């Protein structure tokens, strides 16, 4: 069914551009949308965006494209404007991003009217652009809602092109841990992790503690900040504790509030001494392992990866989620542990009125050149 036909037979859906502060006053409606969005990521939900606002990483007047139906909020996308090489002197629009957002698909309600909601959202994106292109990073392009969004853009006459893509490790829960291990493509990695875990245990009692709320959760967050700051990130000044806004964000984000986003903190210890901490957001049946830090004096035992393997074991024992999302970029160490992949891409999306004299291919060439240059800079910094 075409988007135009969907708009005729479905209830009226209207788009608008509001501010983050205004949307925050619709807290119940925003949380309700997060619940109805199914397996959508949590980063554009109220909990995460309000943590950005509270810590100063987002401004109250930041723009948000929203779609309302007759009774409820149906879609949300925070966005920003920036000058970019593929804009050729003009600004482009991007979904809101920070160092702690690892996915950028809009928050869209599931249901029989989803195509009409997406059509209204795409109209809102075009209105927000003001004749400019969108540059869209970290979009899952082979799974909903990313692929649905691209289909709605294409149907509305947008030009779409891909700058780059990578495969992000994810893990779907099996019936039990044995089923996960059976036929694993990297048995040598699993054997190595078991060996390192035995070596860890030779020095004392190794334990895993999981907390989800209360003072114990707050202590786990502080433990993470301390462990991360004690390592190379602390020496480089990039640990979250080194930047007041980032530390404030961590404390606001990894705090249970009783809404649609749950918090999980896993700590690996030996004789009471913290070896590694993982902080995760759990929403829509997926646990996003957003931050992990480990004691670098115990690097030989790979405590961070041992902790990740224990979280996989707990996933199958407890069923706290249906999927683990590594929330990483390309080249993650979890590629040898997790068995599935999520295809994540950066796209350039050009509304019909933004085409002008700048063709899509020219924008893509410039964006790919910039991406290559950034990759080379990162490579040189690692040397």
Coordinates of C-alpha atoms in Angstrom, one line a residue:
X1 CA 0.0 0.0 0.0
X2 CA 1.4 3.4 -0.9
X3 CA 2.1 6.1 1.6
X4 CA -0.5 8.3 -0.1
X5 CA -3.2 5.6 0.2
X6 CA -2.2 5.0 3.8
X7 CA -2.8 8.6 4.7
X8 CA -6.4 8.4 3.2
X9 CA -7.5 5.3 5.1
X10 CA -5.6 5.8 8.4
X11 CA -6.4 8.4 11.1
X12 CA -4.8 11.8 10.4
X13 CA -1.1 12.0 11.4
X14 CA 0.4 15.5 11.6
X15 CA 4.0 16.5 11.9
X16 CA 5.4 19.4 13.8
X17 CA 8.8 20.8 14.9
X18 CA 9.1 21.4 18.6
X19 CA 11.8 21.8 21.2
X20 CA 13.4 19.3 23.5
X21 CA 12.1 21.4 26.5
X22 CA 8.5 21.3 25.1
X23 CA 8.6 17.6 24.4
X24 CA 9.8 17.0 28.0
X25 CA 6.5 18.4 29.2
X26 CA 4.8 15.4 27.5
X27 CA 6.7 12.9 29.6
X28 CA 3.9 10.3 29.9
X29 CA 3.2 10.5 26.1
X30 CA 6.9 10.2 25.3
X31 CA 7.3 7.1 27.6
X32 CA 4.1 5.6 26.1
X33 CA 5.6 6.0 22.6
X34 CA 8.8 4.2 23.8
X35 CA 6.7 1.3 24.9
X36 CA 4.8 1.1 21.7
X37 CA 7.9 1.4 19.5
X38 CA 8.8 -2.2 20.1
X39 CA 12.4 -3.1 19.6
X40 CA 13.4 0.5 18.8
X41 CA 16.6 1.7 20.5
X42 CA 16.3 3.9 23.7
X43 CA 18.5 6.8 22.7
X44 CA 15.7 9.1 21.5
X45 CA 13.4 8.2 24.4
X46 CA 12.8 10.5 27.3
X47 CA 15.2 8.9 29.8
X48 CA 18.3 9.2 27.6
X49 CA 17.5 12.6 26.1
X50 CA 16.6 14.1 29.5
X51 CA 20.0 12.9 30.8
X52 CA 21.7 14.8 27.9
X53 CA 19.6 17.9 28.8
X54 CA 20.4 17.6 32.6
X55 CA 24.1 17.3 32.0
X56 CA 24.3 20.1 29.4
X57 CA 25.1 17.9 26.5
X58 CA 21.8 19.0 24.8
X59 CA 20.1 22.4 24.9
X60 CA 16.5 23.0 25.8
X61 CA 15.8 24.6 22.4
X62 CA 17.1 21.8 20.4
X63 CA 14.7 20.9 17.5
X64 CA 12.6 17.7 17.5
X65 CA 10.5 16.5 14.7
X66 CA 7.3 14.9 16.1
X67 CA 4.3 13.2 14.7
X68 CA 1.0 13.2 16.5
X69 CA -2.0 11.1 15.8
X70 CA -5.6 11.8 16.9
X71 CA -4.8 10.8 20.5
X72 CA -1.1 9.9 21.0
X73 CA 2.4 10.8 20.2
X74 CA 3.5 8.5 17.3
X75 CA 7.1 9.5 16.3
X76 CA 10.1 11.5 17.6
X77 CA 13.4 12.5 16.1
X78 CA 15.7 15.1 17.8
X79 CA 17.9 16.8 15.3
X80 CA 20.6 19.4 14.9
X81 CA 22.1 21.5 12.1
X82 CA 25.8 21.6 11.2
X83 CA 28.1 22.7 8.5
X84 CA 29.4 19.6 6.6
X85 CA 31.6 18.9 3.6
X86 CA 28.7 17.3 1.7
X87 CA 26.7 20.5 2.1
X88 CA 29.1 22.3 -0.1
X89 CA 29.0 25.5 1.9
X90 CA 25.5 25.0 3.2
X91 CA 24.5 23.4 6.5
X92 CA 23.0 20.0 6.6
X93 CA 20.7 18.3 9.1
X94 CA 21.7 15.4 11.3
X95 CA 19.9 13.3 14.0
X96 CA 21.1 14.4 17.4
X97 CA 24.3 12.7 18.3
X98 CA 26.7 12.6 21.3
X99 CA 29.6 10.3 22.2
X100 CA 27.0 8.1 24.0
X101 CA 24.5 7.6 21.2
X102 CA 25.2 4.5 19.1
X103 CA 22.0 4.4 17.0
X104 CA 20.1 7.1 15.2
X105 CA 16.8 5.7 13.8
X106 CA 13.7 7.7 14.9
X107 CA 11.4 6.5 17.6
X108 CA 8.3 5.3 15.7
X109 CA 5.2 3.5 17.0
X110 CA 4.6 0.0 15.7
X111 CA 1.2 -1.0 14.5
X112 CA -1.0 -1.2 11.3
X113 CA -0.7 2.6 10.6
X114 CA 3.1 2.6 10.8
X115 CA 3.5 3.4 7.1
X116 CA 1.2 6.5 7.5
X117 CA 3.2 7.6 10.6
X118 CA 6.5 7.3 8.7
X119 CA 5.1 9.2 5.7
X120 CA 4.1 12.1 8.1
X121 CA 7.6 11.9 9.7
X122 CA 9.3 12.1 6.4
X123 CA 7.2 15.2 5.6
X124 CA 8.4 16.7 8.9
X125 CA 12.0 15.9 8.1
X126 CA 11.7 17.7 4.7
X127 CA 10.1 20.7 6.4
X128 CA 12.8 20.8 9.1
X129 CA 15.5 20.6 6.4
X130 CA 14.5 23.9 4.8
X131 CA 15.8 22.7 1.4
X132 CA 19.0 21.1 2.9
X133 CA 20.3 17.5 2.8
X134 CA 20.4 15.2 5.8
X135 CA 23.5 13.3 6.7
X136 CA 22.5 10.3 8.8
X137 CA 25.1 8.2 10.7
X138 CA 24.6 5.0 12.7
X139 CA 21.4 3.9 11.0
X140 CA 20.6 0.2 11.0
X141 CA 19.7 -0.2 7.4
X142 CA 18.6 -3.9 7.3
X143 CA 16.3 -3.8 10.3
X144 CA 13.3 -1.8 11.4
X145 CA 12.9 1.1 11.8
X146 CA 15.9 2.1 9.8
X147 CA 14.9 0.2 6.6
X148 CA 11.3 1.4 7.0
X149 CA 12.5 5.0 7.2
X150 CA 14.6 4.7 4.1
X151 CA 11.7 3.1 2.2
X152 CA 9.4 6.0 3.3
X153 CA 12.0 8.5 2.1
X154 CA 12.4 6.8 -1.2
X155 CA 8.6 6.7 -1.7
X156 CA 8.5 10.4 -1.0
X157 CA 11.0 11.0 -3.8
X158 CA 14.2 11.5 -1.7
X159 CA 17.6 10.7 -3.2
X160 CA 19.4 8.2 -0.9
X161 CA 23.1 7.1 -1.0
X162 CA 25.4 5.2 1.4
X163 CA 28.7 6.7 2.6
X164 CA 30.0 3.7 4.5
X165 CA 28.8 0.7 6.5
X166 CA 30.0 -1.8 9.1
X167 CA 28.7 -4.9 10.9
X168 CA 28.0 -4.4 14.6
X169 CA 28.2 -7.5 16.8
X170 CA 24.8 -8.5 18.4
X171 CA 23.7 -11.7 20.1
X172 CA 20.3 -13.2 20.0
X173 CA 19.4 -15.3 23.0
X174 CA 19.3 -19.1 22.5
X175 CA 17.2 -21.6 24.5
X176 CA 20.1 -22.0 26.8
X177 CA 23.9 -21.3 27.1
X178 CA 24.7 -24.7 25.7
X179 CA 22.9 -23.9 22.5
X180 CA 24.9 -20.6 22.3
X181 CA 28.1 -22.6 22.6
X182 CA 27.1 -25.3 20.2
X183 CA 28.7 -24.7 16.8
X184 CA 30.2 -21.4 17.8
X185 CA 32.3 -20.0 14.9
X186 CA 35.2 -19.0 17.2
X187 CA 35.8 -21.9 19.6
X188 CA 39.4 -20.8 20.1
X189 CA 38.2 -17.5 21.5
X190 CA 35.9 -19.3 24.0
X191 CA 38.7 -21.6 25.0
X192 CA 41.0 -18.6 25.5
X193 CA 38.4 -16.9 27.7
X194 CA 38.0 -20.0 29.9
X195 CA 41.8 -20.2 30.3
X196 CA 42.0 -16.6 31.3
X197 CA 39.1 -17.0 33.8
X198 CA 40.9 -19.9 35.4
X199 CA 44.0 -17.8 35.7
X200 CA 42.0 -15.0 37.3
X201 CA 40.6 -17.5 39.8
X202 CA 44.0 -18.7 40.8
X203 CA 44.6 -15.3 42.5
X204 CA 41.4 -15.3 44.5
X205 CA 37.6 -15.7 44.5
X206 CA 36.1 -14.3 41.3
X207 CA 32.5 -13.2 41.4
X208 CA 29.9 -11.4 39.2
X209 CA 27.5 -9.0 40.9
X210 CA 24.5 -7.6 39.0
X211 CA 22.5 -4.6 40.2
X212 CA 19.5 -2.8 38.7
X213 CA 18.5 -0.2 41.2
X214 CA 19.1 1.6 44.5
X215 CA 22.3 2.5 46.3
X216 CA 24.1 -0.5 44.9
X217 CA 23.5 0.8 41.3
X218 CA 24.8 4.2 42.2
X219 CA 27.9 2.5 43.7
X220 CA 28.4 0.5 40.5
X221 CA 28.3 3.6 38.4
X222 CA 30.9 5.3 40.7
X223 CA 33.0 2.1 40.4
X224 CA 32.9 2.3 36.6
X225 CA 33.9 6.0 36.7
X226 CA 36.9 5.2 39.0
X227 CA 38.1 2.2 37.0
X228 CA 37.9 4.0 33.6
X229 CA 39.7 7.1 35.0
X230 CA 42.5 4.9 36.3
X231 CA 43.3 3.6 32.8
X232 CA 44.6 5.1 29.6
X233 CA 41.4 7.1 29.1
X234 CA 42.1 8.9 32.4
X235 CA 45.7 9.6 31.3
X236 CA 44.4 11.0 28.0
X237 CA 41.7 13.0 29.7
X238 CA 38.9 11.3 27.8
X239 CA 37.5 9.2 30.7
X240 CA 33.9 10.2 31.7
X241 CA 35.2 11.3 35.1
X242 CA 37.6 13.8 33.5
X243 CA 34.8 15.9 32.1
X244 CA 32.2 17.2 34.6
X245 CA 29.4 17.1 31.9
X246 CA 30.2 13.5 31.0
X247 CA 30.3 12.4 34.6
X248 CA 27.0 14.1 35.3
X249 CA 25.6 12.4 32.2
X250 CA 26.7 9.0 33.4
X251 CA 25.1 9.5 36.8
X252 CA 21.8 10.7 35.2
X253 CA 21.7 8.1 32.5
X254 CA 22.5 5.0 34.6
X255 CA 19.9 5.7 37.2
X256 CA 16.7 3.6 37.4
X257 CA 13.6 5.7 37.1
X258 CA 10.9 3.1 36.7
X259 CA 10.1 4.1 33.1
X260 CA 10.4 2.0 29.9
X261 CA 14.2 1.9 30.1
X262 CA 15.9 -0.4 32.7
X263 CA 19.5 -0.1 33.9
X264 CA 21.8 -3.0 34.4
X265 CA 25.3 -2.9 36.0
X266 CA 27.5 -5.9 36.0
X267 CA 30.7 -5.9 38.1
X268 CA 33.4 -8.6 37.9
X269 CA 35.5 -8.7 41.1
X270 CA 38.2 -10.8 42.7
X271 CA 38.3 -10.9 46.5
X272 CA 36.2 -7.7 46.5
X273 CA 38.4 -5.8 44.2
X274 CA 36.7 -4.5 41.0
X275 CA 38.2 -5.9 37.8
X276 CA 35.6 -4.7 35.2
X277 CA 32.3 -2.9 35.1
X278 CA 29.6 -3.0 32.4
X279 CA 26.7 -0.5 32.3
X280 CA 23.8 -1.3 30.0
X281 CA 20.4 0.2 29.0
X282 CA 17.7 -2.4 28.6
X283 CA 14.7 -1.4 26.4
X284 CA 12.4 -3.2 23.9
X285 CA 13.9 -6.6 24.7
X286 CA 17.5 -5.5 23.9
X287 CA 20.3 -4.8 26.3
X288 CA 22.6 -2.1 25.0
X289 CA 26.1 -2.6 26.6
X290 CA 26.9 1.0 26.4
X291 CA 30.0 1.4 28.6
X292 CA 32.6 -1.1 29.8
X293 CA 35.8 -0.4 31.8
X294 CA 38.4 -2.7 33.2
X295 CA 41.4 -2.7 35.5
X296 CA 44.3 -2.3 33.2
X297 CA 46.7 -3.7 35.7
X298 CA 44.9 -7.1 35.1
X299 CA 45.1 -6.7 31.3
X300 CA 46.8 -10.1 30.9
X301 CA 43.6 -11.8 32.1
X302 CA 41.3 -9.8 29.8
X303 CA 38.9 -9.0 32.6
X304 CA 36.7 -7.0 30.3
X305 CA 36.1 -9.8 27.9
X306 CA 35.7 -12.3 30.7
X307 CA 33.0 -10.0 32.1
X308 CA 31.3 -9.9 28.6
X309 CA 31.3 -13.7 28.5
X310 CA 29.7 -13.9 31.9
X311 CA 27.0 -11.5 30.8
X312 CA 26.3 -13.8 27.9
X313 CA 26.0 -16.7 30.4
X314 CA 23.6 -14.6 32.6
X315 CA 21.5 -13.7 29.5
X316 CA 20.7 -17.3 29.0
X317 CA 20.3 -18.1 32.6
X318 CA 18.1 -15.1 33.5
X319 CA 16.5 -14.1 30.2
X320 CA 16.8 -10.4 31.1
X321 CA 16.7 -9.6 27.4
X322 CA 16.2 -11.2 24.0
X323 CA 19.3 -9.6 22.5
X324 CA 22.6 -8.1 23.4
X325 CA 23.7 -5.1 21.4
X326 CA 27.5 -4.4 21.6
X327 CA 26.9 -0.7 20.9
X328 CA 30.3 -0.6 19.2
X329 CA 31.9 0.7 16.0
X330 CA 33.8 -1.5 13.6
X331 CA 36.7 -3.6 14.9
X332 CA 35.1 -4.6 18.3
X333 CA 36.7 -7.4 20.3
X334 CA 33.1 -8.7 20.7
X335 CA 33.1 -9.8 17.0
X336 CA 34.7 -13.1 18.1
X337 CA 32.1 -13.6 20.9
X338 CA 28.8 -12.5 19.5
X339 CA 27.3 -14.6 16.7
X340 CA 25.0 -12.2 14.9
X341 CA 25.5 -8.8 13.1
X342 CA 23.5 -5.6 12.7
X343 CA 24.4 -3.7 9.5
X344 CA 24.9 -0.1 10.4
X345 CA 25.5 2.6 7.8
X346 CA 25.9 6.3 7.2
X347 CA 23.6 7.7 4.5
X348 CA 23.0 11.0 2.8
X349 CA 19.4 11.7 2.2
X350 CA 18.3 14.6 0.0
X351 CA 14.7 15.8 -0.1
X352 CA 13.4 16.6 -3.6
X353 CA 13.5 20.4 -3.0
X354 CA 17.1 20.2 -1.8
X355 CA 18.6 18.7 -5.0
X356 CA 19.5 22.0 -6.8
X357 CA 22.8 21.9 -8.6
X358 CA 24.5 19.6 -6.1
X359 CA 23.9 16.0 -7.2
X360 CA 23.8 13.1 -4.7
X361 CA 26.9 11.4 -6.1
X362 CA 29.0 14.5 -5.6
X363 CA 27.8 14.7 -2.0
X364 CA 28.6 11.1 -1.5
X365 CA 32.1 11.4 -3.0
X366 CA 32.9 14.3 -0.6
X367 CA 31.5 12.4 2.4
X368 CA 33.5 9.3 1.6
X369 CA 36.7 11.3 1.1
X370 CA 36.1 12.8 4.6
X371 CA 35.4 9.4 6.1
X372 CA 38.6 8.0 4.6
X373 CA 40.6 10.9 6.0
X374 CA 39.2 10.4 9.4
X375 CA 40.0 6.7 9.3
X376 CA 43.6 7.4 8.4
X377 CA 43.9 10.0 11.2
X378 CA 42.5 7.4 13.7
X379 CA 45.0 4.8 12.4
X380 CA 47.9 7.2 12.8
X381 CA 46.9 8.2 16.3
X382 CA 46.9 4.5 17.3
X383 CA 50.5 4.0 16.2

